[in-house]
Structure formats: C-alpha cells, structure tokens
Amino acid sequence: MTEVSPEFAAATTTAQRVTINGNELAVEVLGPEGAPVIITHHGAPGLGSRAEPRASFGRLADEYRVVVFDARGSGESEGSGEFSHEQWAADIDGLREWIGAETIVMAGGSYGGFMSMEYAIRYPDRVTAMVLRDTSADNGNAHLARENALASDRVSIDMEKFDRIDEGRVADNDDLRDCWREILPLYDFHYDPASVEKKVAATPYRYEAHNYAFSKNLPNYDLKPQLPGVTAPTLITVGRTDWITPVSCSETIASLIPDSELVVFEKSGHSPQIEEVELWTATVRDFLHRVAPTGKDSTTEL
C-alpha cells in the first residue's frame, strides 16, 4: 500500500541527529547504498517537516537513495543561526557532502521548491536533475494567493490572520496555529472540514523560522533572472486548483528553465503527491528513469 502523509505534519519516524554547518538536523536516509541520491526539501518553514517528502519520495527508495530532513528551524531540527535561503542552501550542500554524493537529484514542493531552485542556482555543478512541485520562481504568487483566498467560496477567511501569517508577523506558536487553522481549508482539491482540525493538530509549529522566511526572505525572492542558466533537466508538477502557488507560477518556471517539462494534475490542489498519489509517483519515476537511471534490483532500507 502506498504511504501517504499530510502535506504538513510532524514526523513519526526516528531520525539521525547530524550536525551540518554547526546546527543539528533531524535526517533520515532511505534506499540502497550506491544508488543515485535524491535530497528533498520540505515546504513551509516552521510548519513543514520531513514527513511529507519521506512519504512522497520514499516511494522511490526501491531504486534511489533518498535523503529527507527537517530544515534548520523546522520540525525536530535545531534552530541556531539564521534562516536565510543562503543558509538553507548551504545546509543542503552539507547534507550532500555528508551522504558522500558528488551530485544529487534535488527535489522539493512549495517552499521546498524555492529551495530546490535556490540550490540548483547556487550549486549548479552538484545537481543532475530537479523535481519541483507546486512552487514559484518569485514572490508574485503572494498576491495571487491573496486574491484566491478572498474569492474562495469554501470559507470566509479572516484576512487579518491571513495577512499576519503571510507577512511573517505571528506572535508565537499558538498564534501561528490559530492563523494556520484559518487558511488550511484552501489547500485541498476536495474540501473536508472534518480533516482541518486533524491537520492543525498534526502540524509542528516553529514560529521563528516561519516569521523569518515570510518577513525577510520572501519580499525580495525572485529567481526568474537566474533560471535560464539552470542546465539540470527539471520536472515541474502542479495541481490544477492550487490556490497558493497557482498553475501560472509553474508555467513561468517551465518557460524559463531550458530543459524542463510541466505536468498539471487535474484533480489536485496544492498536493498532487497526495491527492493523485499513484499518477504523481509514476510521473516522477518515469522522469527519473530518463534523467537519473539506475538498476532495478535494489532493496529498500527503511
């Protein structure tokens, strides 16, 4: 049975504690030694964790060496230093060095897609291929997300809470949880009010990383000028009704990265890796077989 994890949930599996760039990270390694390495970055600093990429990319650990981790300041990882894109990218490269890979497949969804593109731009010689999901090349998605929230017929959003979480102005973890509860109904293709509270309870809250990302990193985030220089083959996936990083954002990325392909999942919101799990996984696997081929006889280490 295919393992599925909510987009935002605390990890329930045991991690190694690995010190990278002076900060202890919670890290898991799945799959056979000697296989091509995939490092995958979770979304939503301060709200996400390794649980979702472990479920999503862990499905590929029969053939690939998959490294998942809680980023600095998120999940179970230590939160020393700053939470800049430069630092998070350096942490990815530290993990690459730690796992002993000269090159990697870089993968990530949502904010993890931001960091995947950042890494491919900052460390171009280290990336053989890239897998992106529901992400954006700049902060232009912010105004689109606000428009979509206002236009939603699912719920009436408290825009004061929306603006505080969107601008990185939450007061503490309890406040982050309260604001998070407000926007969660917007994420899924099929709205299930009963699942919202379960997701609120499952999310790991680290408000400092969230505030830094949304108040300091994102206002000036714009990778569009650098993307035409990305040489790694890139798969871009997105859900048709994604409200926060809409299809137009993925179309922009696809128009800028020369060797890229875009797949839109028609029955998904922000999480096709969950909502169309089998199709999404098959799409990613097919892409990786073409750009990062490996043997078929590997065994999985969980």
C-alpha positions as protocol buffer text, in pm:
chain_id: "A"
residue {
  index: 1
  type: MET
  ca { x: 0 y: 0 z: 0 }
}
residue {
  index: 2
  type: THR
  ca { x: 133 y: 345 z: -91 }
}
residue {
  index: 3
  type: GLU
  ca { x: 240 y: 553 z: 206 }
}
residue {
  index: 4
  type: VAL
  ca { x: 63 y: 888 z: 227 }
}
residue {
  index: 5
  type: SER
  ca { x: 142 y: 1177 z: 458 }
}
residue {
  index: 6
  type: PRO
  ca { x: -37 y: 1507 z: 503 }
}
residue {
  index: 7
  type: GLU
  ca { x: 136 y: 1799 z: 335 }
}
residue {
  index: 8
  type: PHE
  ca { x: 213 y: 1947 z: 677 }
}
residue {
  index: 9
  type: ALA
  ca { x: 270 y: 1703 z: 962 }
}
residue {
  index: 10
  type: ALA
  ca { x: 527 y: 1623 z: 1226 }
}
residue {
  index: 11
  type: ALA
  ca { x: 743 y: 1319 z: 1157 }
}
residue {
  index: 12
  type: THR
  ca { x: 653 y: 1000 z: 1343 }
}
residue {
  index: 13
  type: THR
  ca { x: 967 y: 810 z: 1240 }
}
residue {
  index: 14
  type: THR
  ca { x: 1307 y: 813 z: 1407 }
}
residue {
  index: 15
  type: ALA
  ca { x: 1578 y: 1039 z: 1266 }
}
residue {
  index: 16
  type: GLN
  ca { x: 1953 y: 1053 z: 1295 }
}
residue {
  index: 17
  type: ARG
  ca { x: 2096 y: 1367 z: 1452 }
}
residue {
  index: 18
  type: VAL
  ca { x: 2350 y: 1511 z: 1210 }
}
residue {
  index: 19
  type: THR
  ca { x: 2545 y: 1831 z: 1268 }
}
residue {
  index: 20
  type: ILE
  ca { x: 2561 y: 2035 z: 948 }
}
residue {
  index: 21
  type: ASN
  ca { x: 2719 y: 2380 z: 944 }
}
residue {
  index: 22
  type: GLY
  ca { x: 2714 y: 2396 z: 1323 }
}
residue {
  index: 23
  type: ASN
  ca { x: 2344 y: 2311 z: 1352 }
}
residue {
  index: 24
  type: GLU
  ca { x: 2195 y: 1972 z: 1439 }
}
residue {
  index: 25
  type: LEU
  ca { x: 1946 y: 1842 z: 1182 }
}
residue {
  index: 26
  type: ALA
  ca { x: 1699 y: 1553 z: 1203 }
}
residue {
  index: 27
  type: VAL
  ca { x: 1783 y: 1337 z: 899 }
}
residue {
  index: 28
  type: GLU
  ca { x: 1662 y: 1007 z: 754 }
}
residue {
  index: 29
  type: VAL
  ca { x: 1822 y: 810 z: 472 }
}
residue {
  index: 30
  type: LEU
  ca { x: 1609 y: 566 z: 272 }
}
residue {
  index: 31
  type: GLY
  ca { x: 1708 y: 326 z: -2 }
}
residue {
  index: 32
  type: PRO
  ca { x: 2016 y: 135 z: -119 }
}
residue {
  index: 33
  type: GLU
  ca { x: 2375 y: 246 z: -91 }
}
residue {
  index: 34
  type: GLY
  ca { x: 2531 y: 323 z: -425 }
}
residue {
  index: 35
  type: ALA
  ca { x: 2206 y: 435 z: -588 }
}
residue {
  index: 36
  type: PRO
  ca { x: 2163 y: 790 z: -723 }
}
residue {
  index: 37
  type: VAL
  ca { x: 2094 y: 1028 z: -435 }
}
residue {
  index: 38
  type: ILE
  ca { x: 1781 y: 1239 z: -409 }
}
residue {
  index: 39
  type: ILE
  ca { x: 1780 y: 1515 z: -146 }
}
residue {
  index: 40
  type: THR
  ca { x: 1432 y: 1651 z: -94 }
}
residue {
  index: 41
  type: HIS
  ca { x: 1335 y: 1966 z: 95 }
}
residue {
  index: 42
  type: HIS
  ca { x: 1002 y: 2001 z: 272 }
}
residue {
  index: 43
  type: GLY
  ca { x: 777 y: 2304 z: 236 }
}
residue {
  index: 44
  type: ALA
  ca { x: 662 y: 2574 z: 477 }
}
residue {
  index: 45
  type: PRO
  ca { x: 949 y: 2666 z: 710 }
}
residue {
  index: 46
  type: GLY
  ca { x: 816 y: 2646 z: 1064 }
}
residue {
  index: 47
  type: LEU
  ca { x: 518 y: 2434 z: 960 }
}
residue {
  index: 48
  type: GLY
  ca { x: 656 y: 2154 z: 744 }
}
residue {
  index: 49
  type: SER
  ca { x: 878 y: 1858 z: 825 }
}
residue {
  index: 50
  type: ARG
  ca { x: 1049 y: 1562 z: 663 }
}
residue {
  index: 51
  type: ALA
  ca { x: 728 y: 1354 z: 700 }
}
residue {
  index: 52
  type: GLU
  ca { x: 576 y: 1460 z: 367 }
}
residue {
  index: 53
  type: PRO
  ca { x: 887 y: 1418 z: 148 }
}
residue {
  index: 54
  type: ARG
  ca { x: 958 y: 1091 z: 330 }
}
residue {
  index: 55
  type: ALA
  ca { x: 618 y: 962 z: 222 }
}
residue {
  index: 56
  type: SER
  ca { x: 629 y: 1111 z: -128 }
}
residue {
  index: 57
  type: PHE
  ca { x: 987 y: 1044 z: -235 }
}
residue {
  index: 58
  type: GLY
  ca { x: 1028 y: 746 z: -5 }
}
residue {
  index: 59
  type: ARG
  ca { x: 817 y: 559 z: -260 }
}
residue {
  index: 60
  type: LEU
  ca { x: 1121 y: 579 z: -488 }
}
residue {
  index: 61
  type: ALA
  ca { x: 1359 y: 428 z: -233 }
}
residue {
  index: 62
  type: ASP
  ca { x: 1340 y: 91 z: -404 }
}
residue {
  index: 63
  type: GLU
  ca { x: 1573 y: 241 z: -666 }
}
residue {
  index: 64
  type: TYR
  ca { x: 1713 y: 566 z: -524 }
}
residue {
  index: 65
  type: ARG
  ca { x: 1897 y: 679 z: -211 }
}
residue {
  index: 66
  type: VAL
  ca { x: 1653 y: 932 z: -65 }
}
residue {
  index: 67
  type: VAL
  ca { x: 1763 y: 1184 z: 199 }
}
residue {
  index: 68
  type: VAL
  ca { x: 1488 y: 1363 z: 392 }
}
residue {
  index: 69
  type: PHE
  ca { x: 1539 y: 1608 z: 676 }
}
residue {
  index: 70
  type: ASP
  ca { x: 1385 y: 1878 z: 889 }
}
residue {
  index: 71
  type: ALA
  ca { x: 1536 y: 2204 z: 773 }
}
residue {
  index: 72
  type: ARG
  ca { x: 1714 y: 2432 z: 1018 }
}
residue {
  index: 73
  type: GLY
  ca { x: 1445 y: 2578 z: 1247 }
}
residue {
  index: 74
  type: SER
  ca { x: 1169 y: 2333 z: 1144 }
}
residue {
  index: 75
  type: GLY
  ca { x: 1035 y: 2005 z: 1278 }
}
residue {
  index: 76
  type: GLU
  ca { x: 1282 y: 1838 z: 1514 }
}
residue {
  index: 77
  type: SER
  ca { x: 1593 y: 2018 z: 1393 }
}
residue {
  index: 78
  type: GLU
  ca { x: 1791 y: 2273 z: 1588 }
}
residue {
  index: 79
  type: GLY
  ca { x: 1728 y: 2637 z: 1502 }
}
residue {
  index: 80
  type: SER
  ca { x: 2057 y: 2817 z: 1557 }
}
residue {
  index: 81
  type: GLY
  ca { x: 2187 y: 3085 z: 1324 }
}
residue {
  index: 82
  type: GLU
  ca { x: 1973 y: 3247 z: 1057 }
}
residue {
  index: 83
  type: PHE
  ca { x: 1703 y: 3104 z: 834 }
}
residue {
  index: 84
  type: SER
  ca { x: 1808 y: 3265 z: 507 }
}
residue {
  index: 85
  type: HIS
  ca { x: 1794 y: 3093 z: 169 }
}
residue {
  index: 86
  type: GLU
  ca { x: 2174 y: 3112 z: 157 }
}
residue {
  index: 87
  type: GLN
  ca { x: 2197 y: 2921 z: 487 }
}
residue {
  index: 88
  type: TRP
  ca { x: 1935 y: 2662 z: 398 }
}
residue {
  index: 89
  type: ALA
  ca { x: 2107 y: 2600 z: 61 }
}
residue {
  index: 90
  type: ALA
  ca { x: 2441 y: 2561 z: 239 }
}
residue {
  index: 91
  type: ASP
  ca { x: 2277 y: 2305 z: 468 }
}
residue {
  index: 92
  type: ILE
  ca { x: 2158 y: 2108 z: 164 }
}
residue {
  index: 93
  type: ASP
  ca { x: 2514 y: 2106 z: 33 }
}
residue {
  index: 94
  type: GLY
  ca { x: 2640 y: 1997 z: 373 }
}
residue {
  index: 95
  type: LEU
  ca { x: 2400 y: 1704 z: 360 }
}
residue {
  index: 96
  type: ARG
  ca { x: 2521 y: 1616 z: 10 }
}
residue {
  index: 97
  type: GLU
  ca { x: 2876 y: 1608 z: 139 }
}
residue {
  index: 98
  type: TRP
  ca { x: 2774 y: 1409 z: 448 }
}
residue {
  index: 99
  type: ILE
  ca { x: 2598 y: 1142 z: 240 }
}
residue {
  index: 100
  type: GLY
  ca { x: 2905 y: 1120 z: 13 }
}
residue {
  index: 101
  type: ALA
  ca { x: 2742 y: 1218 z: -317 }
}
residue {
  index: 102
  type: GLU
  ca { x: 2928 y: 1422 z: -578 }
}
residue {
  index: 103
  type: THR
  ca { x: 2598 y: 1508 z: -744 }
}
residue {
  index: 104
  type: ILE
  ca { x: 2231 y: 1477 z: -648 }
}
residue {
  index: 105
  type: VAL
  ca { x: 1877 y: 1496 z: -774 }
}
residue {
  index: 106
  type: MET
  ca { x: 1730 y: 1798 z: -594 }
}
residue {
  index: 107
  type: ALA
  ca { x: 1360 y: 1788 z: -515 }
}
residue {
  index: 108
  type: GLY
  ca { x: 1103 y: 1986 z: -323 }
}
residue {
  index: 109
  type: GLY
  ca { x: 747 y: 2110 z: -311 }
}
residue {
  index: 110
  type: SER
  ca { x: 607 y: 2453 z: -227 }
}
residue {
  index: 111
  type: TYR
  ca { x: 877 y: 2637 z: -24 }
}
residue {
  index: 112
  type: GLY
  ca { x: 1089 y: 2327 z: -77 }
}
residue {
  index: 113
  type: GLY
  ca { x: 1066 y: 2411 z: -445 }
}
residue {
  index: 114
  type: PHE
  ca { x: 1202 y: 2759 z: -370 }
}
residue {
  index: 115
  type: MET
  ca { x: 1498 y: 2595 z: -200 }
}
residue {
  index: 116
  type: SER
  ca { x: 1546 y: 2338 z: -477 }
}
residue {
  index: 117
  type: MET
  ca { x: 1578 y: 2614 z: -734 }
}
residue {
  index: 118
  type: GLU
  ca { x: 1800 y: 2817 z: -500 }
}
residue {
  index: 119
  type: TYR
  ca { x: 2029 y: 2517 z: -461 }
}
residue {
  index: 120
  type: ALA
  ca { x: 2042 y: 2448 z: -835 }
}
residue {
  index: 121
  type: ILE
  ca { x: 2139 y: 2812 z: -896 }
}
residue {
  index: 122
  type: ARG
  ca { x: 2392 y: 2838 z: -611 }
}
residue {
  index: 123
  type: TYR
  ca { x: 2549 y: 2491 z: -663 }
}
residue {
  index: 124
  type: PRO
  ca { x: 2494 y: 2417 z: -1034 }
}
residue {
  index: 125
  type: ASP
  ca { x: 2768 y: 2155 z: -1064 }
}
residue {
  index: 126
  type: ARG
  ca { x: 2605 y: 1945 z: -791 }
}
residue {
  index: 127
  type: VAL
  ca { x: 2261 y: 1898 z: -949 }
}
residue {
  index: 128
  type: THR
  ca { x: 2198 y: 1634 z: -1216 }
}
residue {
  index: 129
  type: ALA
  ca { x: 1820 y: 1677 z: -1220 }
}
residue {
  index: 130
  type: MET
  ca { x: 1546 y: 1860 z: -1034 }
}
residue {
  index: 131
  type: VAL
  ca { x: 1188 y: 1774 z: -937 }
}
residue {
  index: 132
  type: LEU
  ca { x: 960 y: 2064 z: -841 }
}
residue {
  index: 133
  type: ARG
  ca { x: 604 y: 2058 z: -712 }
}
residue {
  index: 134
  type: ASP
  ca { x: 355 y: 2341 z: -664 }
}
residue {
  index: 135
  type: THR
  ca { x: 607 y: 2619 z: -633 }
}
residue {
  index: 136
  type: SER
  ca { x: 701 y: 2962 z: -766 }
}
residue {
  index: 137
  type: ALA
  ca { x: 1007 y: 3137 z: -906 }
}
residue {
  index: 138
  type: ASP
  ca { x: 932 y: 3463 z: -728 }
}
residue {
  index: 139
  type: ASN
  ca { x: 706 y: 3617 z: -465 }
}
residue {
  index: 140
  type: GLY
  ca { x: 446 y: 3706 z: -728 }
}
residue {
  index: 141
  type: ASN
  ca { x: 237 y: 3416 z: -607 }
}
residue {
  index: 142
  type: ALA
  ca { x: 163 y: 3613 z: -288 }
}
residue {
  index: 143
  type: HIS
  ca { x: -86 y: 3850 z: -447 }
}
residue {
  index: 144
  type: LEU
  ca { x: -242 y: 3562 z: -645 }
}
residue {
  index: 145
  type: ALA
  ca { x: -285 y: 3363 z: -324 }
}
residue {
  index: 146
  type: ARG
  ca { x: -449 y: 3659 z: -151 }
}
residue {
  index: 147
  type: GLU
  ca { x: -691 y: 3702 z: -441 }
}
residue {
  index: 148
  type: ASN
  ca { x: -774 y: 3332 z: -435 }
}
residue {
  index: 149
  type: ALA
  ca { x: -832 y: 3339 z: -59 }
}
residue {
  index: 150
  type: LEU
  ca { x: -1068 y: 3634 z: -92 }
}
residue {
  index: 151
  type: ALA
  ca { x: -1254 y: 3465 z: -377 }
}
residue {
  index: 152
  type: SER
  ca { x: -1294 y: 3128 z: -206 }
}
residue {
  index: 153
  type: ASP
  ca { x: -1650 y: 3002 z: -167 }
}
residue {
  index: 154
  type: ARG
  ca { x: -1543 y: 2739 z: 87 }
}
residue {
  index: 155
  type: VAL
  ca { x: -1491 y: 2958 z: 390 }
}
residue {
  index: 156
  type: SER
  ca { x: -1481 y: 3323 z: 481 }
}
residue {
  index: 157
  type: ILE
  ca { x: -1118 y: 3398 z: 564 }
}
residue {
  index: 158
  type: ASP
  ca { x: -1023 y: 3634 z: 847 }
}
residue {
  index: 159
  type: MET
  ca { x: -790 y: 3848 z: 639 }
}
residue {
  index: 160
  type: GLU
  ca { x: -619 y: 3996 z: 946 }
}
residue {
  index: 161
  type: LYS
  ca { x: -499 y: 3646 z: 1034 }
}
residue {
  index: 162
  type: PHE
  ca { x: -421 y: 3576 z: 669 }
}
residue {
  index: 163
  type: ASP
  ca { x: -201 y: 3883 z: 644 }
}
residue {
  index: 164
  type: ARG
  ca { x: -15 y: 3809 z: 966 }
}
residue {
  index: 165
  type: ILE
  ca { x: 78 y: 3455 z: 861 }
}
residue {
  index: 166
  type: ASP
  ca { x: 151 y: 3568 z: 505 }
}
residue {
  index: 167
  type: GLU
  ca { x: 376 y: 3852 z: 620 }
}
residue {
  index: 168
  type: GLY
  ca { x: 554 y: 3662 z: 900 }
}
residue {
  index: 169
  type: ARG
  ca { x: 407 y: 3857 z: 1188 }
}
residue {
  index: 170
  type: VAL
  ca { x: 277 y: 3582 z: 1417 }
}
residue {
  index: 171
  type: ALA
  ca { x: 345 y: 3626 z: 1787 }
}
residue {
  index: 172
  type: ASP
  ca { x: 424 y: 3270 z: 1896 }
}
residue {
  index: 173
  type: ASN
  ca { x: 348 y: 2906 z: 1816 }
}
residue {
  index: 174
  type: ASP
  ca { x: -9 y: 2931 z: 1943 }
}
residue {
  index: 175
  type: ASP
  ca { x: -71 y: 3231 z: 1721 }
}
residue {
  index: 176
  type: LEU
  ca { x: 84 y: 3051 z: 1424 }
}
residue {
  index: 177
  type: ARG
  ca { x: -150 y: 2757 z: 1489 }
}
residue {
  index: 178
  type: ASP
  ca { x: -451 y: 2989 z: 1502 }
}
residue {
  index: 179
  type: CYS
  ca { x: -359 y: 3161 z: 1175 }
}
residue {
  index: 180
  type: TRP
  ca { x: -277 y: 2827 z: 1013 }
}
residue {
  index: 181
  type: ARG
  ca { x: -621 y: 2693 z: 1101 }
}
residue {
  index: 182
  type: GLU
  ca { x: -769 y: 2989 z: 914 }
}
residue {
  index: 183
  type: ILE
  ca { x: -613 y: 2908 z: 575 }
}
residue {
  index: 184
  type: LEU
  ca { x: -597 y: 2527 z: 580 }
}
residue {
  index: 185
  type: PRO
  ca { x: -941 y: 2485 z: 415 }
}
residue {
  index: 186
  type: LEU
  ca { x: -798 y: 2637 z: 95 }
}
residue {
  index: 187
  type: TYR
  ca { x: -537 y: 2369 z: 22 }
}
residue {
  index: 188
  type: ASP
  ca { x: -712 y: 2051 z: -92 }
}
residue {
  index: 189
  type: PHE
  ca { x: -892 y: 1972 z: -417 }
}
residue {
  index: 190
  type: HIS
  ca { x: -1182 y: 1822 z: -219 }
}
residue {
  index: 191
  type: TYR
  ca { x: -1264 y: 2027 z: 91 }
}
residue {
  index: 192
  type: ASP
  ca { x: -1320 y: 1816 z: 401 }
}
residue {
  index: 193
  type: PRO
  ca { x: -1395 y: 2035 z: 705 }
}
residue {
  index: 194
  type: ALA
  ca { x: -1352 y: 1738 z: 939 }
}
residue {
  index: 195
  type: SER
  ca { x: -990 y: 1694 z: 835 }
}
residue {
  index: 196
  type: VAL
  ca { x: -887 y: 2051 z: 911 }
}
residue {
  index: 197
  type: GLU
  ca { x: -856 y: 2007 z: 1288 }
}
residue {
  index: 198
  type: LYS
  ca { x: -664 y: 1682 z: 1240 }
}
residue {
  index: 199
  type: LYS
  ca { x: -417 y: 1868 z: 1022 }
}
residue {
  index: 200
  type: VAL
  ca { x: -393 y: 2154 z: 1270 }
}
residue {
  index: 201
  type: ALA
  ca { x: -308 y: 1903 z: 1543 }
}
residue {
  index: 202
  type: ALA
  ca { x: -52 y: 1721 z: 1325 }
}
residue {
  index: 203
  type: THR
  ca { x: 147 y: 2028 z: 1221 }
}
residue {
  index: 204
  type: PRO
  ca { x: 478 y: 2103 z: 1402 }
}
residue {
  index: 205
  type: TYR
  ca { x: 489 y: 2474 z: 1487 }
}
residue {
  index: 206
  type: ARG
  ca { x: 817 y: 2671 z: 1486 }
}
residue {
  index: 207
  type: TYR
  ca { x: 713 y: 3033 z: 1453 }
}
residue {
  index: 208
  type: GLU
  ca { x: 1064 y: 3186 z: 1442 }
}
residue {
  index: 209
  type: ALA
  ca { x: 1153 y: 3009 z: 1117 }
}
residue {
  index: 210
  type: HIS
  ca { x: 815 y: 3092 z: 968 }
}
residue {
  index: 211
  type: ASN
  ca { x: 841 y: 3461 z: 1053 }
}
residue {
  index: 212
  type: TYR
  ca { x: 1195 y: 3487 z: 917 }
}
residue {
  index: 213
  type: ALA
  ca { x: 1101 y: 3318 z: 590 }
}
residue {
  index: 214
  type: PHE
  ca { x: 795 y: 3530 z: 525 }
}
residue {
  index: 215
  type: SER
  ca { x: 914 y: 3865 z: 657 }
}
residue {
  index: 216
  type: LYS
  ca { x: 1279 y: 3859 z: 543 }
}
residue {
  index: 217
  type: ASN
  ca { x: 1332 y: 3601 z: 268 }
}
residue {
  index: 218
  type: LEU
  ca { x: 1024 y: 3629 z: 52 }
}
residue {
  index: 219
  type: PRO
  ca { x: 976 y: 4005 z: 0 }
}
residue {
  index: 220
  type: ASN
  ca { x: 1282 y: 4008 z: -230 }
}
residue {
  index: 221
  type: TYR
  ca { x: 1262 y: 3650 z: -356 }
}
residue {
  index: 222
  type: ASP
  ca { x: 1295 y: 3640 z: -736 }
}
residue {
  index: 223
  type: LEU
  ca { x: 1488 y: 3369 z: -921 }
}
residue {
  index: 224
  type: LYS
  ca { x: 1349 y: 3441 z: -1267 }
}
residue {
  index: 225
  type: PRO
  ca { x: 1667 y: 3609 z: -1398 }
}
residue {
  index: 226
  type: GLN
  ca { x: 1879 y: 3307 z: -1298 }
}
residue {
  index: 227
  type: LEU
  ca { x: 1652 y: 3023 z: -1412 }
}
residue {
  index: 228
  type: PRO
  ca { x: 1754 y: 3032 z: -1782 }
}
residue {
  index: 229
  type: GLY
  ca { x: 2103 y: 2932 z: -1662 }
}
residue {
  index: 230
  type: VAL
  ca { x: 1979 y: 2611 z: -1496 }
}
residue {
  index: 231
  type: THR
  ca { x: 2110 y: 2319 z: -1701 }
}
residue {
  index: 232
  type: ALA
  ca { x: 1967 y: 2031 z: -1497 }
}
residue {
  index: 233
  type: PRO
  ca { x: 1669 y: 1852 z: -1654 }
}
residue {
  index: 234
  type: THR
  ca { x: 1367 y: 1962 z: -1450 }
}
residue {
  index: 235
  type: LEU
  ca { x: 1023 y: 1814 z: -1391 }
}
residue {
  index: 236
  type: ILE
  ca { x: 762 y: 2065 z: -1275 }
}
residue {
  index: 237
  type: THR
  ca { x: 437 y: 1929 z: -1127 }
}
residue {
  index: 238
  type: VAL
  ca { x: 136 y: 2127 z: -1003 }
}
residue {
  index: 239
  type: GLY
  ca { x: -226 y: 2074 z: -904 }
}
residue {
  index: 240
  type: ARG
  ca { x: -487 y: 2239 z: -1125 }
}
residue {
  index: 241
  type: THR
  ca { x: -663 y: 2418 z: -836 }
}
residue {
  index: 242
  type: ASP
  ca { x: -354 y: 2506 z: -630 }
}
residue {
  index: 243
  type: TRP
  ca { x: -453 y: 2832 z: -460 }
}
residue {
  index: 244
  type: ILE
  ca { x: -119 y: 2943 z: -315 }
}
residue {
  index: 245
  type: THR
  ca { x: 125 y: 2863 z: -599 }
}
residue {
  index: 246
  type: PRO
  ca { x: -117 y: 2855 z: -895 }
}
residue {
  index: 247
  type: VAL
  ca { x: -53 y: 2683 z: -1227 }
}
residue {
  index: 248
  type: SER
  ca { x: 63 y: 3013 z: -1379 }
}
residue {
  index: 249
  type: CYS
  ca { x: 362 y: 3009 z: -1143 }
}
residue {
  index: 250
  type: SER
  ca { x: 470 y: 2666 z: -1270 }
}
residue {
  index: 251
  type: GLU
  ca { x: 416 y: 2781 z: -1627 }
}
residue {
  index: 252
  type: THR
  ca { x: 658 y: 3067 z: -1563 }
}
residue {
  index: 253
  type: ILE
  ca { x: 922 y: 2826 z: -1431 }
}
residue {
  index: 254
  type: ALA
  ca { x: 873 y: 2598 z: -1729 }
}
residue {
  index: 255
  type: SER
  ca { x: 917 y: 2890 z: -1968 }
}
residue {
  index: 256
  type: LEU
  ca { x: 1249 y: 2986 z: -1807 }
}
residue {
  index: 257
  type: ILE
  ca { x: 1432 y: 2658 z: -1739 }
}
residue {
  index: 258
  type: PRO
  ca { x: 1551 y: 2535 z: -2079 }
}
residue {
  index: 259
  type: ASP
  ca { x: 1536 y: 2157 z: -2024 }
}
residue {
  index: 260
  type: SER
  ca { x: 1209 y: 2139 z: -1832 }
}
residue {
  index: 261
  type: GLU
  ca { x: 872 y: 1971 z: -1860 }
}
residue {
  index: 262
  type: LEU
  ca { x: 545 y: 2065 z: -1691 }
}
residue {
  index: 263
  type: VAL
  ca { x: 272 y: 1825 z: -1580 }
}
residue {
  index: 264
  type: VAL
  ca { x: -57 y: 1958 z: -1441 }
}
residue {
  index: 265
  type: PHE
  ca { x: -263 y: 1725 z: -1221 }
}
residue {
  index: 266
  type: GLU
  ca { x: -627 y: 1792 z: -1291 }
}
residue {
  index: 267
  type: LYS
  ca { x: -778 y: 1656 z: -968 }
}
residue {
  index: 268
  type: SER
  ca { x: -535 y: 1813 z: -721 }
}
residue {
  index: 269
  type: GLY
  ca { x: -495 y: 2131 z: -523 }
}
residue {
  index: 270
  type: HIS
  ca { x: -158 y: 2209 z: -362 }
}
residue {
  index: 271
  type: SER
  ca { x: -68 y: 1841 z: -311 }
}
residue {
  index: 272
  type: PRO
  ca { x: -86 y: 1612 z: -617 }
}
residue {
  index: 273
  type: GLN
  ca { x: 167 y: 1384 z: -445 }
}
residue {
  index: 274
  type: ILE
  ca { x: -116 y: 1308 z: -201 }
}
residue {
  index: 275
  type: GLU
  ca { x: -434 y: 1371 z: -399 }
}
residue {
  index: 276
  type: GLU
  ca { x: -325 y: 1186 z: -715 }
}
residue {
  index: 277
  type: VAL
  ca { x: -63 y: 975 z: -547 }
}
residue {
  index: 278
  type: GLU
  ca { x: -22 y: 692 z: -797 }
}
residue {
  index: 279
  type: LEU
  ca { x: -17 y: 917 z: -1106 }
}
residue {
  index: 280
  type: TRP
  ca { x: 220 y: 1167 z: -947 }
}
residue {
  index: 281
  type: THR
  ca { x: 460 y: 896 z: -831 }
}
residue {
  index: 282
  type: ALA
  ca { x: 458 y: 726 z: -1172 }
}
residue {
  index: 283
  type: THR
  ca { x: 524 y: 1061 z: -1340 }
}
residue {
  index: 284
  type: VAL
  ca { x: 823 y: 1134 z: -1118 }
}
residue {
  index: 285
  type: ARG
  ca { x: 961 y: 782 z: -1151 }
}
residue {
  index: 286
  type: ASP
  ca { x: 936 y: 794 z: -1530 }
}
residue {
  index: 287
  type: PHE
  ca { x: 1119 y: 1127 z: -1537 }
}
residue {
  index: 288
  type: LEU
  ca { x: 1395 y: 998 z: -1308 }
}
residue {
  index: 289
  type: HIS
  ca { x: 1438 y: 683 z: -1514 }
}
residue {
  index: 290
  type: ARG
  ca { x: 1513 y: 908 z: -1811 }
}
residue {
  index: 291
  type: VAL
  ca { x: 1746 y: 1158 z: -1643 }
}
residue {
  index: 292
  type: ALA
  ca { x: 1895 y: 962 z: -1349 }
}
residue {
  index: 293
  type: PRO
  ca { x: 1873 y: 594 z: -1446 }
}
residue {
  index: 294
  type: THR
  ca { x: 1952 y: 320 z: -1200 }
}
residue {
  index: 295
  type: GLY
  ca { x: 1928 y: -58 z: -1168 }
}
residue {
  index: 296
  type: LYS
  ca { x: 1601 y: -230 z: -1086 }
}
residue {
  index: 297
  type: ASP
  ca { x: 1728 y: -491 z: -839 }
}
residue {
  index: 298
  type: SER
  ca { x: 1786 y: -271 z: -534 }
}
residue {
  index: 299
  type: THR
  ca { x: 1638 y: -337 z: -194 }
}
residue {
  index: 300
  type: THR
  ca { x: 1492 y: -73 z: 34 }
}
residue {
  index: 301
  type: GLU
  ca { x: 1641 y: 24 z: 373 }
}
residue {
  index: 302
  type: LEU
  ca { x: 1380 y: 191 z: 592 }
}
